[in-house]
Tab-separated table of C-alpha atoms in Angstrom:
chain	number	residue	atom	x	y	z
V	1	MET	CA	-21.881	-45.316	3.388
V	2	ALA	CA	-23.873	-42.353	2.124
V	3	ASN	CA	-22.736	-40.697	-1.069
V	4	LEU	CA	-21.156	-37.266	-0.722
V	5	SER	CA	-22.900	-34.457	-2.514
V	6	TYR	CA	-21.351	-31.187	-3.626
V	7	LYS	CA	-22.931	-29.442	-0.635
V	8	ASP	CA	-20.941	-31.678	1.702
V	9	VAL	CA	-17.750	-30.507	0.016
V	10	PHE	CA	-18.754	-26.894	0.724
V	11	LEU	CA	-18.951	-27.820	4.405
V	12	PHE	CA	-15.528	-29.479	4.671
V	13	VAL	CA	-13.560	-28.150	7.637
V	14	PRO	CA	-10.689	-26.708	5.559
V	15	ASN	CA	-13.228	-24.922	3.365
V	16	LEU	CA	-14.988	-23.503	6.426
V	17	ILE	CA	-11.579	-22.213	7.476
V	18	GLY	CA	-11.314	-20.745	3.977
V	19	TYR	CA	-14.596	-18.861	4.341
V	20	SER	CA	-13.452	-17.441	7.666
V	21	ARG	CA	-10.264	-16.263	5.940
V	22	VAL	CA	-12.409	-14.424	3.399
V	23	ALA	CA	-14.328	-12.764	6.241
V	24	LEU	CA	-11.057	-11.847	7.957
V	25	THR	CA	-9.828	-10.235	4.749
V	26	GLY	CA	-13.024	-8.189	4.679
V	27	ALA	CA	-12.420	-7.139	8.270
V	28	ALA	CA	-8.806	-6.219	7.504
V	29	THR	CA	-9.914	-4.079	4.539
V	30	TYR	CA	-12.471	-2.339	6.719
V	31	GLY	CA	-9.765	-1.734	9.335
V	32	MET	CA	-7.499	-0.216	6.694
V	33	TYR	CA	-9.893	2.343	5.240
V	34	TYR	CA	-11.538	3.241	8.549
V	35	GLU	CA	-8.096	3.549	10.148
V	36	HIS	CA	-8.170	0.841	12.787
V	37	PRO	CA	-4.654	-0.538	12.333
V	38	PHE	CA	-5.021	-2.967	15.206
V	39	ILE	CA	-8.058	-4.636	13.599
V	40	THR	CA	-6.188	-4.780	10.318
V	41	PHE	CA	-3.118	-6.363	11.885
V	42	ILE	CA	-5.015	-8.986	13.888
V	43	SER	CA	-7.316	-9.924	10.987
V	44	TYR	CA	-4.511	-10.102	8.466
V	45	ALA	CA	-2.197	-12.078	10.761
V	46	ALA	CA	-5.027	-14.484	11.658
V	47	SER	CA	-5.819	-14.975	7.986
V	48	GLU	CA	-2.189	-15.864	7.272
V	49	LEU	CA	-2.007	-18.360	10.147
V	50	LEU	CA	-5.246	-19.994	9.010
V	51	ASP	CA	-3.705	-20.274	5.546
V	52	VAL	CA	-1.417	-22.910	7.037
V	53	ALA	CA	-4.228	-24.468	9.047
V	54	ASP	CA	-6.555	-25.160	6.129
V	55	GLY	CA	-3.932	-27.232	4.300
V	56	TYR	CA	-3.049	-29.047	7.498
V	57	TYR	CA	-6.650	-29.980	8.288
V	58	ALA	CA	-7.359	-30.924	4.691
V	59	ARG	CA	-4.610	-33.545	4.829
V	60	LYS	CA	-5.320	-34.581	8.411
V	61	LEU	CA	-9.082	-35.101	7.939
V	62	GLY	CA	-8.790	-36.449	4.407
V	63	GLN	CA	-10.802	-33.482	3.164
V	64	CYS	CA	-8.608	-32.285	0.306
V	65	SER	CA	-10.698	-30.801	-2.496
V	66	LYS	CA	-10.184	-28.863	-5.694
V	67	LEU	CA	-12.656	-26.336	-4.370
V	68	GLY	CA	-10.470	-25.849	-1.316
V	69	GLU	CA	-7.364	-25.471	-3.430
V	70	VAL	CA	-8.909	-22.708	-5.546
V	71	LEU	CA	-10.518	-21.057	-2.542
V	72	ASP	CA	-7.097	-20.960	-0.878
V	73	MET	CA	-5.386	-19.534	-3.951
V	74	VAL	CA	-8.045	-16.928	-4.576
V	75	THR	CA	-8.050	-15.809	-0.942
V	76	ASP	CA	-4.262	-15.432	-1.024
V	77	ARG	CA	-4.470	-13.291	-4.181
V	78	CYS	CA	-7.199	-11.077	-2.745
V	79	THR	CA	-5.592	-10.536	0.663
V	80	THR	CA	-2.296	-9.544	-0.949
V	81	THR	CA	-4.090	-7.310	-3.465
V	82	VAL	CA	-6.146	-5.365	-0.935
V	83	LEU	CA	-3.113	-4.726	1.260
V	84	LEU	CA	-1.013	-3.558	-1.687
V	85	THR	CA	-3.940	-1.410	-2.857
V	86	TYR	CA	-4.012	0.363	0.453
V	87	LEU	CA	-0.227	0.673	0.589
V	88	ALA	CA	-0.396	2.453	-2.780
V	89	GLN	CA	-2.138	5.377	-1.074
V	90	LEU	CA	-0.600	5.101	2.392
V	91	TYR	CA	2.847	6.140	1.252
V	92	ASP	CA	2.380	9.467	-0.481
V	93	CYS	CA	4.753	8.560	-3.288
V	94	ARG	CA	3.604	8.078	-6.861
V	95	LEU	CA	6.528	5.899	-7.882
V	96	LEU	CA	5.899	3.590	-4.949
V	97	ALA	CA	2.190	3.442	-5.803
V	98	ILE	CA	2.979	2.407	-9.365
V	99	LEU	CA	5.366	-0.221	-8.011
V	100	PHE	CA	2.584	-1.634	-5.814
V	101	CYS	CA	0.281	-1.781	-8.858
V	102	LEU	CA	3.024	-3.694	-10.658
V	103	LEU	CA	3.380	-6.135	-7.746
V	104	VAL	CA	-0.380	-6.755	-7.752
V	105	SER	CA	-0.251	-7.444	-11.490
V	106	LEU	CA	2.750	-9.758	-11.115
V	107	ASP	CA	1.099	-11.676	-8.284
V	108	ILE	CA	-2.164	-12.187	-10.188
V	109	SER	CA	-0.613	-12.997	-13.554
V	110	SER	CA	2.114	-15.364	-12.336
V	111	HIS	CA	-0.319	-17.462	-10.285
V	112	TYR	CA	-2.933	-17.467	-13.077
V	113	MET	CA	-0.433	-18.504	-15.747
V	114	GLN	CA	1.066	-21.163	-13.496
V	115	MET	CA	-2.309	-22.615	-12.565
V	116	TYR	CA	-3.425	-22.809	-16.182
V	117	SER	CA	-0.246	-24.487	-17.385
V	118	GLN	CA	-0.215	-26.930	-14.454
V	119	LEU	CA	-3.816	-27.946	-15.150
V	120	ILE	CA	-3.275	-28.357	-18.883
V	121	THR	CA	-0.060	-30.337	-18.502
V	122	GLY	CA	-1.810	-32.453	-15.894
V	123	LYS	CA	0.191	-31.702	-12.811
V	124	THR	CA	-2.179	-32.092	-9.915
V	125	ASN	CA	-0.814	-29.465	-7.562
V	126	HIS	CA	0.738	-26.136	-8.443
V	127	LYS	CA	3.752	-26.865	-6.311
V	128	GLN	CA	5.004	-29.819	-8.355
V	129	MET	CA	8.143	-29.403	-10.427
V	130	ASP	CA	9.825	-31.295	-13.234
V	131	GLU	CA	13.517	-31.668	-14.101
V	132	ASN	CA	13.464	-28.965	-16.773
V	133	ALA	CA	12.487	-26.297	-14.283
V	134	HIS	CA	14.781	-23.438	-13.312
V	135	TRP	CA	17.078	-24.266	-10.356
V	136	ILE	CA	15.795	-21.438	-8.160
V	137	LEU	CA	12.251	-22.736	-8.557
V	138	LYS	CA	13.329	-26.273	-7.747
V	139	ALA	CA	14.977	-25.197	-4.500
V	140	TYR	CA	11.943	-23.085	-3.655
V	141	TYR	CA	9.430	-25.875	-4.219
V	142	THR	CA	11.307	-28.936	-2.987
V	143	ASP	CA	11.833	-27.702	0.546
V	144	ARG	CA	8.566	-26.788	2.229
V	145	ARG	CA	10.341	-24.683	4.821
V	146	VAL	CA	11.976	-22.567	2.110
V	147	LEU	CA	8.627	-22.052	0.401
V	148	PHE	CA	6.904	-21.187	3.641
V	149	GLY	CA	9.705	-18.838	4.648
V	150	PHE	CA	9.539	-16.887	1.412
V	151	CYS	CA	5.752	-16.603	1.346
V	152	PHE	CA	5.667	-15.582	4.989
V	153	GLY	CA	8.515	-13.082	4.588
V	154	ASN	CA	6.870	-11.544	1.530
V	155	GLU	CA	3.517	-11.022	3.263
V	156	ALA	CA	5.245	-9.898	6.473
V	157	PHE	CA	7.138	-7.251	4.540
V	158	PHE	CA	3.930	-5.669	3.227
V	159	LEU	CA	2.196	-5.926	6.578
V	160	LEU	CA	5.208	-4.281	8.267
V	161	LEU	CA	5.169	-1.486	5.676
V	162	TYR	CA	1.595	-0.893	6.748
V	163	LEU	CA	2.275	-1.046	10.485
V	164	ASN	CA	5.279	1.272	10.291
V	165	LYS	CA	2.866	4.109	9.549
V	166	PHE	CA	0.864	3.531	12.716
V	167	LEU	CA	3.157	2.167	15.413
V	168	PRO	CA	4.404	4.353	18.278
V	169	THR	CA	8.063	5.408	18.035
V	170	TYR	CA	9.445	2.914	20.535
V	171	ALA	CA	7.912	0.035	18.540
V	172	LEU	CA	9.472	1.341	15.336
V	173	TYR	CA	12.907	0.487	16.747
V	174	LEU	CA	11.819	-3.121	16.292
V	175	SER	CA	9.533	-2.976	13.280
V	176	ILE	CA	11.771	-0.969	10.956
V	177	PRO	CA	14.748	-3.362	11.261
V	178	LEU	CA	12.285	-6.228	10.720
V	179	THR	CA	11.036	-4.496	7.588
V	180	VAL	CA	14.573	-4.090	6.272
V	181	ALA	CA	15.246	-7.782	7.032
V	182	ALA	CA	12.099	-8.854	5.206
V	183	PHE	CA	12.802	-6.719	2.148
V	184	PRO	CA	15.223	-9.106	0.377
V	185	ILE	CA	12.765	-11.961	0.941
V	186	CYS	CA	10.038	-9.934	-0.767
V	187	LEU	CA	12.414	-9.113	-3.602
V	188	ILE	CA	13.398	-12.745	-4.153
V	189	LYS	CA	9.814	-13.986	-3.852
V	190	ASN	CA	8.697	-11.584	-6.566
V	191	VAL	CA	11.641	-12.493	-8.792
V	192	ILE	CA	10.492	-16.106	-8.361
V	193	ASN	CA	6.971	-15.007	-9.364
V	194	GLY	CA	8.452	-13.445	-12.492
V	195	ILE	CA	10.437	-16.590	-13.345
V	196	GLN	CA	7.351	-18.706	-12.702
V	197	LEU	CA	5.320	-16.490	-15.032
V	198	TYR	CA	7.857	-16.939	-17.825
V	199	GLU	CA	8.295	-20.702	-17.234
V	200	SER	CA	4.544	-21.293	-17.206
V	201	ALA	CA	4.070	-19.167	-20.313
V	202	SER	CA	6.765	-21.234	-22.038
V	203	ASP	CA	5.061	-24.486	-20.981
V	204	LEU	CA	1.810	-23.295	-22.512
V	205	ALA	CA	3.534	-22.088	-25.669
V	206	ARG	CA	5.266	-25.478	-25.997
V	207	LEU	CA	1.895	-27.202	-25.818
V	208	ASP	CA	0.469	-24.768	-28.349
V	209	ALA	CA	3.363	-25.520	-30.723
V	210	VAL	CA	2.800	-29.272	-30.323
V	211	GLU	CA	-0.918	-28.852	-31.073
V	212	ILE	CA	-0.269	-26.759	-34.155
V	213	ASN	CA	2.440	-29.115	-35.442
V	214	LYS	CA	0.047	-32.010	-34.910
V	215	SER	CA	-2.747	-30.350	-36.849
V	216	ASN	CA	-0.347	-29.255	-39.608
V	217	GLY	CA	0.939	-32.822	-39.825
V	218	LYS	CA	-2.618	-34.088	-40.335
V	219	GLN	CA	-3.059	-31.797	-43.317
V	220	LYS	CA	-0.230	-33.424	-45.313
H	1	MET	CA	6.793	-27.385	-43.343
H	2	THR	CA	9.102	-26.452	-40.511
H	3	GLN	CA	8.199	-27.505	-37.004
H	4	MET	CA	6.915	-24.718	-34.818
H	5	LYS	CA	8.705	-24.034	-31.545
H	6	HIS	CA	7.350	-22.468	-28.416
H	7	SER	CA	9.238	-19.263	-29.146
H	8	ASP	CA	7.263	-18.972	-32.402
H	9	VAL	CA	4.048	-18.937	-30.406
H	10	PHE	CA	5.366	-15.939	-28.481
H	11	TRP	CA	5.586	-14.072	-31.823
H	12	PHE	CA	2.001	-14.745	-32.943
H	13	VAL	CA	0.277	-11.533	-34.040
H	14	PRO	CA	-2.520	-11.736	-31.417
H	15	ASN	CA	0.124	-12.241	-28.729
H	16	LEU	CA	2.081	-9.230	-29.996
H	17	ILE	CA	-1.164	-7.287	-29.637
H	18	GLY	CA	-1.350	-8.703	-26.120
H	19	TYR	CA	2.125	-7.437	-25.206
H	20	PHE	CA	1.162	-4.041	-26.576
H	21	ARG	CA	-1.926	-4.068	-24.352
H	22	VAL	CA	0.307	-4.844	-21.370
H	23	SER	CA	2.514	-1.845	-22.174
H	24	LEU	CA	-0.583	0.336	-22.558
H	25	GLY	CA	-1.553	-0.849	-19.079
H	26	ALA	CA	1.840	0.254	-17.769
H	27	VAL	CA	1.416	3.657	-19.417
H	28	VAL	CA	-2.017	3.953	-17.785
H	29	ALA	CA	-0.512	3.281	-14.353
H	30	PHE	CA	1.962	6.124	-14.848
H	31	SER	CA	-0.474	8.562	-16.407
H	32	MET	CA	-3.000	8.009	-13.615
H	33	TYR	CA	-0.591	8.680	-10.799
H	34	TYR	CA	1.181	11.519	-12.609
H	35	GLU	CA	-2.250	12.933	-13.469
H	36	TYR	CA	-2.459	12.962	-17.252
H	37	PRO	CA	-6.156	12.062	-17.558
H	38	TYR	CA	-6.332	12.263	-21.346
H	39	VAL	CA	-3.343	9.918	-21.776
H	40	THR	CA	-5.061	7.542	-19.350
H	41	PHE	CA	-8.311	7.765	-21.275
H	42	ILE	CA	-6.745	7.173	-24.706
H	43	CYS	CA	-4.571	4.265	-23.545
H	44	TYR	CA	-7.311	2.548	-21.545
H	45	LEU	CA	-9.732	2.882	-24.452
H	46	ALA	CA	-7.121	1.600	-26.923
H	47	SER	CA	-6.416	-1.369	-24.667
H	48	GLY	CA	-10.129	-2.174	-24.541
H	49	LEU	CA	-10.516	-2.005	-28.316
H	50	LEU	CA	-7.427	-4.163	-28.866
H	51	ASP	CA	-9.003	-6.684	-26.478
H	52	GLY	CA	-11.455	-7.401	-29.261
H	53	ALA	CA	-8.777	-7.250	-31.951
H	54	ASP	CA	-6.517	-9.939	-30.514
H	55	GLY	CA	-9.298	-12.544	-30.549
H	56	TYR	CA	-10.293	-11.500	-34.062
H	57	TYR	CA	-6.758	-11.840	-35.447
H	58	ALA	CA	-6.198	-15.109	-33.599
H	59	ARG	CA	-9.135	-16.656	-35.420
H	60	LYS	CA	-8.451	-14.904	-38.746
H	61	LEU	CA	-4.759	-15.884	-38.922
H	62	GLY	CA	-5.235	-19.308	-37.337
H	63	GLN	CA	-3.013	-18.254	-34.469
H	64	CYS	CA	-5.190	-19.255	-31.525
H	65	SER	CA	-3.123	-20.360	-28.549
H	66	MET	CA	-3.700	-21.222	-24.915
H	67	PHE	CA	-0.884	-18.863	-24.038
H	68	GLY	CA	-2.763	-16.076	-25.846
H	69	GLU	CA	-5.969	-16.888	-24.014
H	70	VAL	CA	-4.293	-16.641	-20.616
H	71	LEU	CA	-2.363	-13.519	-21.651
H	72	ASP	CA	-5.674	-11.927	-22.633
H	73	MET	CA	-7.381	-12.910	-19.379
H	74	VAL	CA	-4.512	-11.764	-17.227
H	75	THR	CA	-4.240	-8.405	-19.010
H	76	ASP	CA	-7.962	-7.805	-18.486
H	77	ARG	CA	-7.662	-8.560	-14.766
H	78	CYS	CA	-4.612	-6.344	-14.285
H	79	THR	CA	-5.842	-3.295	-16.200
H	80	ALA	CA	-9.199	-3.363	-14.389
H	81	ALA	CA	-7.436	-3.836	-11.047
H	82	THR	CA	-5.032	-0.946	-11.678
H	83	LEU	CA	-7.870	1.447	-12.517
H	84	LEU	CA	-9.882	0.326	-9.490
H	85	ILE	CA	-6.810	0.679	-7.261
H	86	TYR	CA	-6.465	4.282	-8.344
H	87	LEU	CA	-10.187	4.892	-7.871
H	88	THR	CA	-9.879	3.842	-4.218
H	89	GLN	CA	-7.856	6.965	-3.558
H	90	LEU	CA	-9.307	9.338	-6.143
H	91	TYR	CA	-12.644	9.553	-4.345
H	92	LYS	CA	-11.839	10.341	-0.735
H	93	SER	CA	-14.468	7.924	0.534
H	94	PRO	CA	-13.699	4.841	2.614
H	95	LEU	CA	-17.013	3.264	1.583
H	96	LEU	CA	-16.223	3.635	-2.136
H	97	ALA	CA	-12.726	2.319	-1.475
H	98	LEU	CA	-14.204	-0.779	0.178
H	99	ALA	CA	-16.552	-1.194	-2.793
H	100	ALA	CA	-13.612	-0.969	-5.195
H	101	CYS	CA	-11.650	-3.559	-3.173
H	102	PHE	CA	-14.678	-5.825	-3.267
H	103	LEU	CA	-14.983	-5.421	-7.028
H	104	ILE	CA	-11.291	-6.200	-7.591
H	105	SER	CA	-11.625	-9.329	-5.443
H	106	LEU	CA	-14.819	-10.417	-7.207
H	107	ASP	CA	-13.237	-9.911	-10.621
H	108	ILE	CA	-10.123	-11.908	-9.757
H	109	SER	CA	-11.885	-14.711	-7.907
H	110	SER	CA	-14.790	-15.253	-10.314
H	111	HIS	CA	-12.506	-15.516	-13.341
H	112	TYR	CA	-10.007	-17.705	-11.460
H	113	MET	CA	-12.688	-20.090	-10.182
H	114	GLN	CA	-14.357	-20.230	-13.598
H	115	MET	CA	-11.102	-20.958	-15.403
H	116	PHE	CA	-10.183	-23.701	-12.947
H	117	ALA	CA	-13.604	-25.323	-13.168
H	118	GLN	CA	-13.636	-25.154	-16.984
H	119	LEU	CA	-10.211	-26.756	-17.196
H	120	MET	CA	-11.131	-29.513	-14.754
H	121	VAL	CA	-14.374	-30.253	-16.561
H	122	GLY	CA	-12.558	-30.150	-19.882
H	123	LYS	CA	-14.205	-27.356	-21.792
H	124	THR	CA	-11.722	-25.678	-24.062
H	125	ASN	CA	-13.189	-22.199	-24.138
H	126	HIS	CA	-14.718	-20.351	-21.194
H	127	LYS	CA	-17.620	-19.171	-23.301
H	128	GLN	CA	-19.017	-22.655	-24.019
H	129	MET	CA	-22.343	-23.575	-22.512
H	130	ASP	CA	-24.398	-26.708	-21.865
H	131	GLU	CA	-28.062	-27.316	-21.062
H	132	ASN	CA	-27.604	-27.327	-17.285
H	133	THR	CA	-26.123	-23.841	-17.239
H	134	HIS	CA	-27.704	-21.149	-15.081
H	135	TRP	CA	-30.149	-19.034	-17.138
H	136	ALA	CA	-28.334	-15.770	-16.446
H	137	LEU	CA	-25.010	-17.160	-17.565
H	138	LYS	CA	-26.498	-18.779	-20.659
H	139	LEU	CA	-28.139	-15.504	-21.653
H	140	PHE	CA	-24.972	-13.537	-20.954
H	141	TYR	CA	-22.613	-15.746	-22.941
H	142	THR	CA	-24.812	-16.627	-25.889
H	143	ASP	CA	-26.301	-13.241	-26.765
H	144	LYS	CA	-23.683	-10.816	-28.100
H	145	ARG	CA	-26.142	-7.927	-27.688
H	146	ILE	CA	-26.054	-8.555	-23.936
H	147	PHE	CA	-22.459	-9.680	-23.545
H	148	ILE	CA	-20.764	-6.746	-25.286
H	149	PRO	CA	-22.751	-3.851	-23.706
H	150	LEU	CA	-22.342	-5.353	-20.227
H	151	CYS	CA	-18.581	-5.848	-20.523
H	152	PHE	CA	-18.139	-2.495	-22.211
H	153	GLY	CA	-20.515	-0.716	-19.816
H	154	ASN	CA	-18.733	-2.143	-16.784
H	155	GLU	CA	-15.303	-0.901	-17.899
H	156	ALA	CA	-16.803	2.364	-19.160
H	157	PHE	CA	-18.313	2.971	-15.720
H	158	TYR	CA	-14.909	2.778	-14.023
H	159	LEU	CA	-13.264	4.905	-16.708
H	160	LEU	CA	-16.062	7.497	-16.472
H	161	LEU	CA	-15.717	7.624	-12.676
H	162	TYR	CA	-12.080	8.447	-13.287
H	163	MET	CA	-12.742	11.062	-15.994
H	164	ASP	CA	-15.460	12.781	-13.944
H	165	LYS	CA	-12.738	14.014	-11.615
H	166	TYR	CA	-10.798	15.734	-14.374
H	167	LEU	CA	-13.173	16.908	-17.075
H	168	PRO	CA	-14.070	20.603	-17.398
H	169	THR	CA	-17.559	21.517	-16.158
H	170	TYR	CA	-19.215	21.717	-19.568
H	171	ALA	CA	-18.078	18.151	-20.381
H	172	LEU	CA	-19.498	16.909	-17.077
H	173	TYR	CA	-22.999	17.625	-18.387
H	174	ILE	CA	-22.412	14.670	-20.707
H	175	SER	CA	-20.093	12.449	-18.686
H	176	ILE	CA	-22.062	12.415	-15.435
H	177	PRO	CA	-25.332	11.246	-17.066
H	178	LEU	CA	-23.259	8.662	-18.978
H	179	THR	CA	-21.838	7.494	-15.647
H	180	PHE	CA	-25.368	6.978	-14.298
H	181	VAL	CA	-26.320	5.051	-17.445
H	182	ALA	CA	-23.271	2.821	-17.042
H	183	LEU	CA	-23.865	2.159	-13.315
H	184	PRO	CA	-26.608	-0.489	-13.754
H	185	LEU	CA	-24.471	-2.201	-16.422
H	186	CYS	CA	-21.630	-2.394	-13.911
H	187	LEU	CA	-23.950	-3.789	-11.229
H	188	ILE	CA	-25.403	-6.422	-13.557
H	189	LYS	CA	-21.985	-7.473	-14.899
H	190	ASN	CA	-20.708	-7.938	-11.349
H	191	ALA	CA	-23.837	-9.832	-10.367
H	192	ILE	CA	-23.079	-12.156	-13.268
H	193	ASN	CA	-19.479	-12.481	-12.010
H	194	ALA	CA	-20.879	-13.518	-8.626
H	195	VAL	CA	-23.234	-16.070	-10.197
H	196	GLN	CA	-20.320	-17.429	-12.244
H	197	LEU	CA	-18.203	-17.701	-9.093
H	198	TYR	CA	-20.901	-19.701	-7.303
H	199	VAL	CA	-21.701	-21.928	-10.296
H	200	SER	CA	-18.026	-22.723	-10.885
H	201	ALA	CA	-17.534	-23.452	-7.196
H	202	CYS	CA	-20.462	-25.894	-7.374
H	203	GLU	CA	-18.942	-27.587	-10.441
H	204	LEU	CA	-15.660	-28.089	-8.602
H	205	ALA	CA	-17.469	-29.362	-5.526
H	206	CYS	CA	-19.405	-31.836	-7.704
H	207	LEU	CA	-16.136	-33.113	-9.160
H	208	ASP	CA	-14.672	-33.414	-5.660
H	209	ALA	CA	-17.729	-35.328	-4.413
H	210	ALA	CA	-17.642	-37.667	-7.411
H	211	LYS	CA	-13.938	-38.370	-6.831
H	212	PHE	CA	-14.550	-39.086	-3.145
H	213	ASN	CA	-17.422	-41.416	-3.874
H	214	LYS	CA	-15.359	-43.260	-6.459
H	215	SER	CA	-12.443	-43.738	-4.085
H	216	LYS	CA	-14.745	-45.117	-1.375
H	217	LYS	CA	-15.737	-48.096	-3.576
């Protein structure tokens, strides 16, 4: 059997799905700033559905790759960021804009910190937990449906906030209640991000302390 | 000598500097949206200068930590993103807004991909090089005379774009030419980000291919 080269990994089906998600994010961003809400909605929703598909096909076709994992994570960060960036100017409220900037920062930093600590401590996938972890995180990560529900609800909340500015009045009777329903999910998801940031930071600091104690011990 | 705990690491001087940089970033967010351009300028500049200080003190006091390295990286990403987010609405131009979104995405993804690849390959510091490295990256990381002006020029470009909207006319005679000088630095720095993104992606793909080939035997 022929040896795989790195170029073959670039052409894995889940990674091709990943590239299309990047393109869809570009289309959604274009739709936002050139005020085509329908393009934005379709592109963003498609990107989110494909987010599930790439993991599914990776496992199904035996094409899991580290490249795919990072591509997936980076695409998630960027799609959330561009939507929140636009939301910061869509609602003409400075306090809300600052809040969106904070959410972007929390999203980036919590995933970054978690990824780094997981890689250093040797956990192979950022959704693995150990017994010392906080109970909320354990519940969140042990049940895939819970995880999916929170991630979906969080993204849906922001997308609904966007749509509420463009939908005709009759549709708002549906979308505004949906937005209110999604709000607590967004809140909890971001609290989880905050907890994850602190837990991951602590994991790294623990490792740092071990390293320093080790090197101090050698000096005796 | 007493054993160090993880909470001690949180109190390291460079990490305290890091927390201060985070709070400066928060101040910047407020002062941008509540339109205090000089507060924004002072805080953003201070944050940038402290970015150099935290590394310096880490090495000087022997307080280097992985936590500090990630804190530093994350603060850089968030302060740049916040400024770019504000720039998307400051200039009423959809094209510039798209460019800013692209730059935020490139910044986040190139650093993310690079960090992941470095950790997988086992390098301890993201500024280490080997012989196979792309020429542009080698030049960028090894020569301080290139590295510092490009990083500084990139951030200065965004900050100048911001200030150009608020400075009195006489000051614009200086700041607008400075903005044009900084523009190529910004373009080159982002081109390097893109190269880094691709190179790191290739490194990961190589690791993936090697793992696959090993498991097939």
